[in-house]
Coordinates of C-alpha atoms and ligand atoms in Angstrom, one line a residue:
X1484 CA 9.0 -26.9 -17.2
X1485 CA 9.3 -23.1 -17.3
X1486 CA 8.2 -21.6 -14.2
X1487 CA 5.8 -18.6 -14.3
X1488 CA 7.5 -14.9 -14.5
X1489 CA 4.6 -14.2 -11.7
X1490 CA 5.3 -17.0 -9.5
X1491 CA 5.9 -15.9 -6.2
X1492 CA 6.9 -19.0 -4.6
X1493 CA 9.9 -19.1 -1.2
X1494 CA 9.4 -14.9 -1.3
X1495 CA 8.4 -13.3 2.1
X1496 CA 6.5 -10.3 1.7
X1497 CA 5.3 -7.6 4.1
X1498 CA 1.7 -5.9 3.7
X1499 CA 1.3 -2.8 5.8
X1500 CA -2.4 -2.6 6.7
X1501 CA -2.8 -6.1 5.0
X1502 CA -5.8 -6.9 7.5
X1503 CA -8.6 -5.2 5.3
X1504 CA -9.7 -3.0 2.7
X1505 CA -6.9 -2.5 -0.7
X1506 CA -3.9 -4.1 1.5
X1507 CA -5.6 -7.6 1.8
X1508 CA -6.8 -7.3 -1.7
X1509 CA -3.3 -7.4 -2.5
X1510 CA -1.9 -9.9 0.0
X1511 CA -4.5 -12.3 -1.3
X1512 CA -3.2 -11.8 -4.8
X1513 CA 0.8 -12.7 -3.4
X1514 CA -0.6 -15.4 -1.5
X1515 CA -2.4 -17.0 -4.5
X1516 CA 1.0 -16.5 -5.9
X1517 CA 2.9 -18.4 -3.7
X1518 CA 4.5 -16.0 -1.7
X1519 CA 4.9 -16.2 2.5
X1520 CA 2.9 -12.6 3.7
X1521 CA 3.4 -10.9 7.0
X1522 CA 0.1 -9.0 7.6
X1523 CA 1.3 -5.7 9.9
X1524 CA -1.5 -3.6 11.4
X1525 CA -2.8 -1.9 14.9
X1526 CA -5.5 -3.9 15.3
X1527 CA -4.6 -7.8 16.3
X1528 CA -8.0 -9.0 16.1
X1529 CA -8.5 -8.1 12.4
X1530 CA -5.0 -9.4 11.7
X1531 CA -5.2 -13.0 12.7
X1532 CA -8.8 -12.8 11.0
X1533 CA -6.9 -12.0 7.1
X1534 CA -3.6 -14.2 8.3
X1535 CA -6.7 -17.2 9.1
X1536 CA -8.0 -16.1 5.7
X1537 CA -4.4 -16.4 3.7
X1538 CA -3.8 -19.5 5.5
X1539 CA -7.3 -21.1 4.3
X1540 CA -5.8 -20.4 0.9
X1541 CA -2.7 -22.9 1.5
X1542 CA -0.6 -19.5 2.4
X1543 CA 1.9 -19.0 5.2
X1544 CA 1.0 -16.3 7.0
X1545 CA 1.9 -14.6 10.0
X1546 CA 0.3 -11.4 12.0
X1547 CA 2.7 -8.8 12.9
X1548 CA 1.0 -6.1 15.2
X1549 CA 2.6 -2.8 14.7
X1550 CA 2.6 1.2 14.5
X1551 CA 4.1 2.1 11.1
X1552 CA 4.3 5.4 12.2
X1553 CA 7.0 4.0 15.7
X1554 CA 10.7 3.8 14.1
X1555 CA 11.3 1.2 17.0
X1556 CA 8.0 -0.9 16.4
X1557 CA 9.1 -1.0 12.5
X1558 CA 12.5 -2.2 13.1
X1559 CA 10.9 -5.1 15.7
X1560 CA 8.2 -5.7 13.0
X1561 CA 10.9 -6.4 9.9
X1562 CA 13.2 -8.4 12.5
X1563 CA 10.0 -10.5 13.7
X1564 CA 9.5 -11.5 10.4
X1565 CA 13.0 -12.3 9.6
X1566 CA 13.2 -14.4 12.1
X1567 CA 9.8 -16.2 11.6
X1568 CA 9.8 -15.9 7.7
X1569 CA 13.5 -16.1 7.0
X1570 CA 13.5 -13.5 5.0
X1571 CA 12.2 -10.2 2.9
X1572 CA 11.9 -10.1 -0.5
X1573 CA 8.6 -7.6 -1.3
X1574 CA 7.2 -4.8 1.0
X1575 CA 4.1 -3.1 0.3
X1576 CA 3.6 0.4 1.7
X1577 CA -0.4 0.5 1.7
X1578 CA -1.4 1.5 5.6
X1579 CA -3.3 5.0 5.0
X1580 CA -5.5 7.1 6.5
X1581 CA -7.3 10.4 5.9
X1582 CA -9.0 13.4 7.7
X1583 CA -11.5 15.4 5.5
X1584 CA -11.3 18.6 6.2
X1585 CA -10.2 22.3 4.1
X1586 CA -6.5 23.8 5.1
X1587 CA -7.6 25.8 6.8
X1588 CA -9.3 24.0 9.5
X1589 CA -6.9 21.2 9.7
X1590 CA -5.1 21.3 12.8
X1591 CA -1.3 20.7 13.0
X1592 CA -1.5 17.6 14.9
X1593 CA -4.1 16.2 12.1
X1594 CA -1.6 17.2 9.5
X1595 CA 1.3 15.7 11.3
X1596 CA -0.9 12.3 11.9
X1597 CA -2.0 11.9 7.8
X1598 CA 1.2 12.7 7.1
X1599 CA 3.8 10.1 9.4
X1600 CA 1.0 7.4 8.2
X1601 CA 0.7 7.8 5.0
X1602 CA 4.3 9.2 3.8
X1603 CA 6.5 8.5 6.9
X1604 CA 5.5 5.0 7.1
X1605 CA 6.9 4.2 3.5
X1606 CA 10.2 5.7 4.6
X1607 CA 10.4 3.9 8.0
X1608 CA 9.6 0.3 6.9
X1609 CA 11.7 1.0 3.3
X1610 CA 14.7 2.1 5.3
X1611 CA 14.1 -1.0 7.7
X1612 CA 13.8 -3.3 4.8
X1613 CA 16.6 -2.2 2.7
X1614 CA 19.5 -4.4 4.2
X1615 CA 17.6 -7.2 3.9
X1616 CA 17.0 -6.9 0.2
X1617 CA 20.2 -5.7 -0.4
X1618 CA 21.9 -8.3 1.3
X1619 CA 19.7 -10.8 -0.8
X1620 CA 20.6 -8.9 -4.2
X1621 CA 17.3 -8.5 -5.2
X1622 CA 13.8 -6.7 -3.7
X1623 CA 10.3 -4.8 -4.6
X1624 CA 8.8 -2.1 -2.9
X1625 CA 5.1 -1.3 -3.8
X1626 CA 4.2 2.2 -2.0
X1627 CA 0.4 3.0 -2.4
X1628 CA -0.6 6.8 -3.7
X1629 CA -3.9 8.0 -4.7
X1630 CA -5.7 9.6 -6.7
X1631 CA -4.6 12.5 -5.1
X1632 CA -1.2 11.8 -6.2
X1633 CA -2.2 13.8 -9.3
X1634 CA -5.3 15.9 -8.3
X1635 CA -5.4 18.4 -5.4
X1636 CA -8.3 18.0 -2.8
X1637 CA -9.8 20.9 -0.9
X1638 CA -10.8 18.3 1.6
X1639 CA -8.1 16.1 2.2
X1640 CA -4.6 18.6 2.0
X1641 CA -2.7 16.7 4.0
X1642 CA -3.8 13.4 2.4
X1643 CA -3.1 14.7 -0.6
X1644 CA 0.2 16.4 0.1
X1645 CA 1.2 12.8 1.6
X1646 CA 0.3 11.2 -1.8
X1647 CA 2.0 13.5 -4.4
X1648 CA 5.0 12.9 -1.6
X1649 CA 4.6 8.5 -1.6
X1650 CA 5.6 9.6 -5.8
X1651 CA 8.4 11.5 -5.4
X1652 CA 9.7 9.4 -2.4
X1653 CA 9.0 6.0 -4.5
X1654 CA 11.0 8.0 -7.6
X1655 CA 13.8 8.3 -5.2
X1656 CA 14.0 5.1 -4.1
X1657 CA 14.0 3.5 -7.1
X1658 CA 16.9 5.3 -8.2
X1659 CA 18.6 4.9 -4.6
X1660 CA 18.5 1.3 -4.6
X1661 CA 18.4 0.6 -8.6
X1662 CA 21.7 -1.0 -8.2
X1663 CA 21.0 -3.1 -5.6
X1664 CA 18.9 -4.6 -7.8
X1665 CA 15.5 -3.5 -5.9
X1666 CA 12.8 -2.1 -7.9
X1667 CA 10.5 0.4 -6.3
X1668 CA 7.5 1.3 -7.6
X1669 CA 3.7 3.4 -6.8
X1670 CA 0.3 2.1 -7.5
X1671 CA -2.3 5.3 -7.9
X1672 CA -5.6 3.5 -6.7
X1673 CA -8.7 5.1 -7.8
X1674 CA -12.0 5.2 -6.2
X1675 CA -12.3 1.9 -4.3
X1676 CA -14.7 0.1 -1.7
X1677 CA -13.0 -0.1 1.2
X1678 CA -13.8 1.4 4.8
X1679 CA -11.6 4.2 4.1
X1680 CA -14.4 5.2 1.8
X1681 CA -17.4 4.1 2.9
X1682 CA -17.3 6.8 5.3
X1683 CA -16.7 9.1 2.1
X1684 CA -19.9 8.6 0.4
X1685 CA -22.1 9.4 3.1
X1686 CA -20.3 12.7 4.5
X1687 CA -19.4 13.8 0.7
X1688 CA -22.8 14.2 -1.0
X1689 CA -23.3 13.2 -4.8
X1690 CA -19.8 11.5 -4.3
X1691 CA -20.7 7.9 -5.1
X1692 CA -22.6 9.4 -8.1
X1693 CA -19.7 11.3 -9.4
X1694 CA -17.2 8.6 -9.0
X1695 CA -19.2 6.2 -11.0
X1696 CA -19.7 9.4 -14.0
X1697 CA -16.2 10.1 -14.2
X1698 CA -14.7 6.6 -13.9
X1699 CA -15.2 5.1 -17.7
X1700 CA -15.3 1.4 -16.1
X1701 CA -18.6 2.7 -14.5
X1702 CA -18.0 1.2 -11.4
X1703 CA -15.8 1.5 -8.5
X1704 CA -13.1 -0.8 -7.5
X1705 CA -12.8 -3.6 -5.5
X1706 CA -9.8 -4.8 -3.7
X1707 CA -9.8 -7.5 -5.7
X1708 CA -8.9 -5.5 -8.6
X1709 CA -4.9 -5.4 -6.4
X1710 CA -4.6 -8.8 -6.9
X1711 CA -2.6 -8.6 -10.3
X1712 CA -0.9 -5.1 -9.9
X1713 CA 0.3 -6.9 -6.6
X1714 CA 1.6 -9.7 -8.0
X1715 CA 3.2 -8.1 -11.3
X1716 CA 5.0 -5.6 -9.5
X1717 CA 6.8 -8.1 -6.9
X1718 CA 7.2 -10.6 -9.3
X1719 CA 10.3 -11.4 -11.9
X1720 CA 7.9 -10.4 -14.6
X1721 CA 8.9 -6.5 -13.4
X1722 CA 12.1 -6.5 -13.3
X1723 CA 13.0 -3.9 -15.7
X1724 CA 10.0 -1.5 -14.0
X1725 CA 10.9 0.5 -11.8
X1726 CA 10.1 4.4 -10.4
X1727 CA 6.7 3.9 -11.7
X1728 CA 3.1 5.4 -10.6
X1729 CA 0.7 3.1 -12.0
X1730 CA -2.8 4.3 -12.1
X1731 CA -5.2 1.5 -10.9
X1732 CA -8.8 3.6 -11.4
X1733 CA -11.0 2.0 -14.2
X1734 CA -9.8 5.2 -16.4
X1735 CA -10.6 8.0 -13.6
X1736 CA -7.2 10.0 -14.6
X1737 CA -7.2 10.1 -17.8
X1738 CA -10.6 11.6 -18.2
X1739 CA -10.7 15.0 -19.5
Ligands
NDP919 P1 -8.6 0.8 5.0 O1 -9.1 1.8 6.0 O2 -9.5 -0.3 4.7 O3 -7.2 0.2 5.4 C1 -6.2 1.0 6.0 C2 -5.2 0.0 6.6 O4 -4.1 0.8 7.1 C3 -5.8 -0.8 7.7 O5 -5.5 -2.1 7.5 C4 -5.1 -0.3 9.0 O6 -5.0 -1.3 9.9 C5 -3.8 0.2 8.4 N1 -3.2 1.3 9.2 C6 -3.6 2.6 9.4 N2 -2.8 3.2 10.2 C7 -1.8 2.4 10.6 C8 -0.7 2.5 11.4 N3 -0.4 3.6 12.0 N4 0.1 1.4 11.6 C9 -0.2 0.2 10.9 N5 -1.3 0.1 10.1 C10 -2.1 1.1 9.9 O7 -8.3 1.7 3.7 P2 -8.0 1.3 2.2 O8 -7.8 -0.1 2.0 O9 -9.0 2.1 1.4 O10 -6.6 2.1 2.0 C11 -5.4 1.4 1.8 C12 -4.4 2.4 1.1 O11 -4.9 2.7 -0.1 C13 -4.2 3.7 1.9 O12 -2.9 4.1 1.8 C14 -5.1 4.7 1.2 O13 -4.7 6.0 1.3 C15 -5.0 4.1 -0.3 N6 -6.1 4.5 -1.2 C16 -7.3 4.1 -1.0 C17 -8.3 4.5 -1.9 C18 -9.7 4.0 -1.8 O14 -10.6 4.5 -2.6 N7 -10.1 3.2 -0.8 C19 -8.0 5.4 -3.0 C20 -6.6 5.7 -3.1 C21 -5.7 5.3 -2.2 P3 -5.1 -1.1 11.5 O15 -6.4 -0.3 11.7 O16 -5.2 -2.5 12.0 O17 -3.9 -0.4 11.9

């Protein structure tokens, strides 16, 4: 029999912020797939809760509790799950944050913050996992942009400055590490439930209104809509994408 070009089965992959919100979506999708996931995040007790949750679902899953931001806690983290897992074959750069506020009254040390979690992160744990894949001949990076990859924000500079960067760091990448046979690619979520955004619709008014009028799925996303992009881009099936940005937004950007 043929096996699937979306099976994930023997990989090892790590999620950063895997314990909630678009990061679990998408660990439960490699999971269902087969795949091994390390779930890395700050907060332990929400990580064994999604690595209970994978397990349920006949997954092997581990908790890794780690600062993406802390070059040394990275290197620990990939080595941890090395050792534990046996290998890496998929990371997914998805631990984010943002602070809401104009340019102008963004302090430095807010700036610096969005920027080493959002952007920094991908660099740290892709620079960490790079021997690994390399040494297997074969790997997939999935770094996590926005929206505000394409659009600016007069609320969220540094988020959005961070976001157009995940692109142009995830272009680089890809061609970096083409020959060694790793793919790297971006996914663009659009307006999703998650708590990232629950906080959102209540400081933003009309925003949950304006979502829903813009967004020709009329609705916004759930992290279970991560499931497939998750799986497609660390799977065989991809193997001939790579350096993409792939918007996953029920049509938000390409509305005129
Ligand atoms: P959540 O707030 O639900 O999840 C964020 C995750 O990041 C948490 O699991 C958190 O875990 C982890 N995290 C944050 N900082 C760190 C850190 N320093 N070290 C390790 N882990 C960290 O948000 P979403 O699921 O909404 O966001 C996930 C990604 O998707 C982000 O990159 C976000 O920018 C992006 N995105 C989200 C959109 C949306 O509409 N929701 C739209 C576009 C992009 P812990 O607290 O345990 O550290």
């Amino acid at each position: 029999m043929q096996t699937s070009p979306f099976d994930l089965s023997g990989k090892v992959a790590i999620v950063t912020g895997g314990n909630g919100g678009i990061g679990l979506g998408m660990a439960r999708g490699l999971a269902e797939a087969g795949a091994a996931v390390a779930v890395v995040g700050r907060n332990e007790a929400k990580s064994i809760a999604a690595v209970a949750e994978l397990q349920q679902r006949g997954a092997k899953a581990v908790s890794v509790v780690a600062d993406v931001t802390d070059k040394a806690a990275v290197a620990v983290m990939v080595e941890r799950v090395r050792r534990e897992l046996g290998r890496v074959d998929i990371l997914v750069n998805n631990a984010g944050i943002n602070i809401r506020k104009p340019p102008h009254a963004l302090s430095l040390e807010e700036w610096e913050s969005v920027m080493k979690t959002n952007l920094t992160s991908a660099f740290l744990c892709s620079q960490a996992v790079h021997p690994a894949m390399k040494e297997a001949g074969h790997g997939k990076i999935i770094n996590i942009g926005s929206m505000m990859s394409i659009f600016g924000a007069g609320f969220a500079p540094a988020y959005a400055a961070s976001k157009g960067g995940i692109v142009q760091f995830t272009r680089s990448c890809a061609v970096a590490w083409a020959a060694d046979n790793i793919q790297v690619n971006a996914v663009l979520p659009g307006w999703i439930d998650t708590d990232l955004t629950k906080r959102a619709r209540v400081e933003i008014d009309g925003l949950h209104e304006r979502v829903l009028a813009r967004t020709p799925a009329a609705r916004w996303g759930a992290i279970a809509d991560f499931a497939g992009i998750a799986v497609f881009l660390s799977s065989p099936a991809s193997d001939f994408v790579t350096g993409t940005a792939i918007p996953v937004d029920g049509g938000y950007s390409i509305m005129g």
